């Protein structure tokens, strides 16, 4: 679990940060010329990652493939090469670390209790562990981009940047990427339904313990940031505005 959280929340951003700092920052002309190709690959990643995530029976694999889809939005925002796209991409890097990192933590907490990640082994857990179910619902809604939570702000800003991008020259990139938002709702809500809703039929699940104080202390700061970014994103946009403006000024 610890390795998955570090990978999702920190290390996975090394690739997109590399695009931002090195590819775009050091080679702006080449980035501009390659933008339509990279945006096309980003859209493929968004849709392909979402479809593969939906087919998973293992909760951890589902969250892992969802990362592929969500990072596609970041790449699309970066290569829109406009203020909305870049700021949305930077914020979405943070959002992904919060939402996906929290999902991996929750999967780890479930695994500690049941020693399985198979969705079919669960069902109706809300009745046994309502507090864990509540935290899981909020993080799931954050990951799928519910308005008022962090995921919505990042994805919506990226899509606005994609639709208004002069470099990409077509609204089709952002239009097709919008399918990823719909598919994210499908596979994440399907996962939540399979694990937490329905009848509590399996006897092994009835004896599960709810969240401990330590686990609550781990998840609460993440939820505070999820709501803060969702309700008042300007706090975070203000931090990146100067750097984004300087980066775009260097693009011919």
mmCIF file of N, CA, C and O in Angstrom, residues 22-69:
data_model
loop_
_atom_site.group_PDB
_atom_site.id
_atom_site.type_symbol
_atom_site.label_atom_id
_atom_site.label_comp_id
_atom_site.label_asym_id
_atom_site.label_seq_id
_atom_site.Cartn_x
_atom_site.Cartn_y
_atom_site.Cartn_z
ATOM 1 N N UNK A 22 10.808 20.329 -18.913
ATOM 2 C CA UNK A 22 11.882 20.114 -19.887
ATOM 3 C C UNK A 22 11.390 20.200 -21.332
ATOM 4 O O UNK A 22 11.917 20.973 -22.125
ATOM 5 N N UNK A 23 10.381 19.385 -21.684
ATOM 6 C CA UNK A 23 9.937 19.379 -23.087
ATOM 7 C C UNK A 23 9.387 20.731 -23.515
ATOM 8 O O UNK A 23 9.796 21.290 -24.534
ATOM 9 N N UNK A 24 8.433 21.257 -22.739
ATOM 10 C CA UNK A 24 7.826 22.543 -23.106
ATOM 11 C C UNK A 24 8.767 23.689 -22.750
ATOM 12 O O UNK A 24 8.945 24.623 -23.535
ATOM 13 N N UNK A 25 9.369 23.626 -21.571
ATOM 14 C CA UNK A 25 10.208 24.729 -21.108
ATOM 15 C C UNK A 25 11.475 24.918 -21.918
ATOM 16 O O UNK A 25 11.882 26.049 -22.211
ATOM 17 N N UNK A 26 12.125 23.815 -22.321
ATOM 18 C CA UNK A 26 13.414 23.913 -23.022
ATOM 19 C C UNK A 26 13.281 23.850 -24.544
ATOM 20 O O UNK A 26 14.135 24.356 -25.263
ATOM 21 N N UNK A 27 12.206 23.201 -25.024
ATOM 22 C CA UNK A 27 12.023 23.043 -26.471
ATOM 23 C C UNK A 27 10.612 23.478 -26.879
ATOM 24 O O UNK A 27 9.812 22.671 -27.345
ATOM 25 N N UNK A 28 10.302 24.771 -26.699
ATOM 26 C CA UNK A 28 8.929 25.243 -26.932
ATOM 27 C C UNK A 28 8.451 25.072 -28.374
ATOM 28 O O UNK A 28 7.288 24.738 -28.603
ATOM 29 N N UNK A 29 9.339 25.277 -29.343
ATOM 30 C CA UNK A 29 8.937 25.158 -30.742
ATOM 31 C C UNK A 29 8.573 23.712 -31.085
ATOM 32 O O UNK A 29 7.562 23.448 -31.746
ATOM 33 N N UNK A 30 9.404 22.786 -30.636
ATOM 34 C CA UNK A 30 9.130 21.365 -30.881
ATOM 35 C C UNK A 30 7.850 20.941 -30.151
ATOM 36 O O UNK A 30 7.039 20.176 -30.692
ATOM 37 N N UNK A 31 7.666 21.425 -28.921
ATOM 38 C CA UNK A 31 6.452 21.097 -28.170
ATOM 39 C C UNK A 31 5.206 21.572 -28.907
ATOM 40 O O UNK A 31 4.193 20.875 -28.954
ATOM 41 N N UNK A 32 5.307 22.756 -29.494
ATOM 42 C CA UNK A 32 4.179 23.310 -30.251
ATOM 43 C C UNK A 32 3.867 22.454 -31.476
ATOM 44 O O UNK A 32 2.702 22.185 -31.785
ATOM 45 N N UNK A 33 4.922 22.026 -32.178
ATOM 46 C CA UNK A 33 4.723 21.202 -33.375
ATOM 47 C C UNK A 33 4.188 19.817 -33.039
ATOM 48 O O UNK A 33 3.392 19.239 -33.786
ATOM 49 N N UNK A 34 4.637 19.259 -31.904
ATOM 50 C CA UNK A 34 4.239 17.892 -31.529
ATOM 51 C C UNK A 34 2.929 17.854 -30.742
ATOM 52 O O UNK A 34 2.401 16.771 -30.484
ATOM 53 N N UNK A 35 2.404 19.026 -30.363
ATOM 54 C CA UNK A 35 1.227 19.084 -29.493
ATOM 55 C C UNK A 35 0.035 18.269 -29.996
ATOM 56 O O UNK A 35 -0.570 17.518 -29.227
ATOM 57 N N UNK A 36 -0.357 18.364 -31.282
ATOM 58 C CA UNK A 36 -1.512 17.574 -31.732
ATOM 59 C C UNK A 36 -1.300 16.065 -31.586
ATOM 60 O O UNK A 36 -2.233 15.335 -31.239
ATOM 61 N N UNK A 37 -0.072 15.600 -31.838
ATOM 62 C CA UNK A 37 0.214 14.164 -31.706
ATOM 63 C C UNK A 37 0.137 13.719 -30.257
ATOM 64 O O UNK A 37 -0.440 12.670 -29.940
ATOM 65 N N UNK A 38 0.720 14.506 -29.361
ATOM 66 C CA UNK A 38 0.709 14.143 -27.942
ATOM 67 C C UNK A 38 -0.689 14.259 -27.352
ATOM 68 O O UNK A 38 -1.080 13.455 -26.505
ATOM 69 N N UNK A 39 -1.444 15.259 -27.803
ATOM 70 C CA UNK A 39 -2.837 15.372 -27.352
ATOM 71 C C UNK A 39 -3.652 14.169 -27.826
ATOM 72 O O UNK A 39 -4.512 13.658 -27.097
ATOM 73 N N UNK A 40 -3.378 13.703 -29.059
ATOM 74 C CA UNK A 40 -4.054 12.508 -29.569
ATOM 75 C C UNK A 40 -3.737 11.280 -28.736
ATOM 76 O O UNK A 40 -4.627 10.484 -28.398
ATOM 77 N N UNK A 41 -2.451 11.112 -28.372
ATOM 78 C CA UNK A 41 -2.067 9.993 -27.503
ATOM 79 C C UNK A 41 -2.715 10.124 -26.125
ATOM 80 O O UNK A 41 -3.102 9.120 -25.509
ATOM 81 N N UNK A 42 -2.841 11.359 -25.644
ATOM 82 C CA UNK A 42 -3.484 11.585 -24.344
ATOM 83 C C UNK A 42 -4.945 11.133 -24.375
ATOM 84 O O UNK A 42 -5.423 10.479 -23.444
ATOM 85 N N UNK A 43 -5.650 11.464 -25.447
ATOM 86 C CA UNK A 43 -7.065 11.068 -25.573
ATOM 87 C C UNK A 43 -7.192 9.542 -25.639
ATOM 88 O O UNK A 43 -8.079 8.949 -25.012
ATOM 89 N N UNK A 44 -6.280 8.909 -26.396
ATOM 90 C CA UNK A 44 -6.286 7.438 -26.455
ATOM 91 C C UNK A 44 -6.062 6.859 -25.056
ATOM 92 O O UNK A 44 -6.744 5.913 -24.636
ATOM 93 N N UNK A 45 -5.113 7.429 -24.313
ATOM 94 C CA UNK A 45 -4.845 6.960 -22.952
ATOM 95 C C UNK A 45 -6.038 7.133 -22.036
ATOM 96 O O UNK A 45 -6.332 6.258 -21.202
ATOM 97 N N UNK A 46 -6.744 8.258 -22.173
ATOM 98 C CA UNK A 46 -7.927 8.520 -21.341
ATOM 99 C C UNK A 46 -8.990 7.445 -21.554
ATOM 100 O O UNK A 46 -9.507 6.847 -20.599
ATOM 101 N N UNK A 47 -9.309 7.192 -22.817
ATOM 102 C CA UNK A 47 -10.398 6.254 -23.128
ATOM 103 C C UNK A 47 -9.970 4.809 -22.900
ATOM 104 O O UNK A 47 -10.704 4.015 -22.293
ATOM 105 N N UNK A 48 -8.773 4.454 -23.356
ATOM 106 C CA UNK A 48 -8.285 3.084 -23.196
ATOM 107 C C UNK A 48 -8.143 2.727 -21.715
ATOM 108 O O UNK A 48 -8.558 1.649 -21.276
ATOM 109 N N UNK A 49 -7.532 3.639 -20.923
ATOM 110 C CA UNK A 49 -7.370 3.394 -19.490
ATOM 111 C C UNK A 49 -8.700 3.189 -18.795
ATOM 112 O O UNK A 49 -8.843 2.324 -17.923
ATOM 113 N N UNK A 50 -9.705 3.973 -19.188
ATOM 114 C CA UNK A 50 -11.034 3.860 -18.578
ATOM 115 C C UNK A 50 -11.697 2.528 -18.915
ATOM 116 O O UNK A 50 -12.311 1.885 -18.053
ATOM 117 N N UNK A 51 -11.582 2.098 -20.178
ATOM 118 C CA UNK A 51 -12.200 0.831 -20.595
ATOM 119 C C UNK A 51 -11.549 -0.349 -19.877
ATOM 120 O O UNK A 51 -12.234 -1.253 -19.372
ATOM 121 N N UNK A 52 -10.212 -0.335 -19.814
ATOM 122 C CA UNK A 52 -9.506 -1.432 -19.132
ATOM 123 C C UNK A 52 -9.828 -1.426 -17.634
ATOM 124 O O UNK A 52 -9.984 -2.487 -17.020
ATOM 125 N N UNK A 53 -9.925 -0.236 -17.036
ATOM 126 C CA UNK A 53 -10.272 -0.146 -15.606
ATOM 127 C C UNK A 53 -11.634 -0.784 -15.331
ATOM 128 O O UNK A 53 -11.813 -1.488 -14.323
ATOM 129 N N UNK A 54 -12.582 -0.559 -16.224
ATOM 130 C CA UNK A 54 -13.934 -1.103 -16.025
ATOM 131 C C UNK A 54 -13.934 -2.625 -16.025
ATOM 132 O O UNK A 54 -14.771 -3.254 -15.368
ATOM 133 N N UNK A 55 -12.987 -3.251 -16.745
ATOM 134 C CA UNK A 55 -12.955 -4.707 -16.870
ATOM 135 C C UNK A 55 -12.283 -5.403 -15.691
ATOM 136 O O UNK A 55 -12.268 -6.634 -15.625
ATOM 137 N N UNK A 56 -11.732 -4.643 -14.755
ATOM 138 C CA UNK A 56 -10.983 -5.258 -13.667
ATOM 139 C C UNK A 56 -11.891 -5.814 -12.569
ATOM 140 O O UNK A 56 -12.901 -5.219 -12.231
ATOM 141 N N UNK A 57 -11.480 -6.952 -12.014
ATOM 142 C CA UNK A 57 -12.151 -7.536 -10.851
ATOM 143 C C UNK A 57 -11.411 -7.195 -9.563
ATOM 144 O O UNK A 57 -11.970 -7.236 -8.480
ATOM 145 N N UNK A 58 -10.113 -6.896 -9.717
ATOM 146 C CA UNK A 58 -9.248 -6.544 -8.591
ATOM 147 C C UNK A 58 -9.353 -5.034 -8.360
ATOM 148 O O UNK A 58 -9.099 -4.242 -9.265
ATOM 149 N N UNK A 59 -9.702 -4.633 -7.142
ATOM 150 C CA UNK A 59 -9.921 -3.204 -6.858
ATOM 151 C C UNK A 59 -8.643 -2.398 -7.083
ATOM 152 O O UNK A 59 -8.685 -1.287 -7.616
ATOM 153 N N UNK A 60 -7.513 -2.951 -6.689
ATOM 154 C CA UNK A 60 -6.257 -2.220 -6.816
ATOM 155 C C UNK A 60 -5.884 -2.021 -8.281
ATOM 156 O O UNK A 60 -5.395 -0.957 -8.671
ATOM 157 N N UNK A 61 -6.112 -3.034 -9.104
ATOM 158 C CA UNK A 61 -5.843 -2.899 -10.537
ATOM 159 C C UNK A 61 -6.761 -1.850 -11.158
ATOM 160 O O UNK A 61 -6.349 -1.097 -12.047
ATOM 161 N N UNK A 62 -8.019 -1.812 -10.707
ATOM 162 C CA UNK A 62 -8.949 -0.807 -11.224
ATOM 163 C C UNK A 62 -8.433 0.603 -10.933
ATOM 164 O O UNK A 62 -8.422 1.466 -11.817
ATOM 165 N N UNK A 63 -7.974 0.832 -9.699
ATOM 166 C CA UNK A 63 -7.455 2.151 -9.337
ATOM 167 C C UNK A 63 -6.192 2.460 -10.145
ATOM 168 O O UNK A 63 -5.989 3.593 -10.590
ATOM 169 N N UNK A 64 -5.356 1.440 -10.368
ATOM 170 C CA UNK A 64 -4.115 1.641 -11.135
ATOM 171 C C UNK A 64 -4.421 2.045 -12.572
ATOM 172 O O UNK A 64 -3.809 2.980 -13.114
ATOM 173 N N UNK A 65 -5.349 1.352 -13.217
ATOM 174 C CA UNK A 65 -5.687 1.708 -14.602
ATOM 175 C C UNK A 65 -6.419 3.049 -14.671
ATOM 176 O O UNK A 65 -6.330 3.754 -15.685
ATOM 177 N N UNK A 66 -7.132 3.399 -13.604
ATOM 178 C CA UNK A 66 -7.769 4.718 -13.587
ATOM 179 C C UNK A 66 -6.714 5.824 -13.612
ATOM 180 O O UNK A 66 -6.947 6.912 -14.140
ATOM 181 N N UNK A 67 -5.522 5.533 -13.054
ATOM 182 C CA UNK A 67 -4.432 6.507 -13.089
ATOM 183 C C UNK A 67 -3.995 6.790 -14.516
ATOM 184 O O UNK A 67 -3.665 7.928 -14.862
ATOM 185 N N UNK A 68 -3.962 5.743 -15.351
ATOM 186 C CA UNK A 68 -3.605 5.928 -16.762
ATOM 187 C C UNK A 68 -4.571 6.909 -17.414
ATOM 188 O O UNK A 68 -4.175 7.837 -18.133
ATOM 189 N N UNK A 69 -5.853 6.707 -17.142
ATOM 190 C CA UNK A 69 -6.878 7.573 -17.715
ATOM 191 C C UNK A 69 -6.756 9.007 -17.208
ATOM 192 O O UNK A 69 -6.797 9.967 -17.987
#
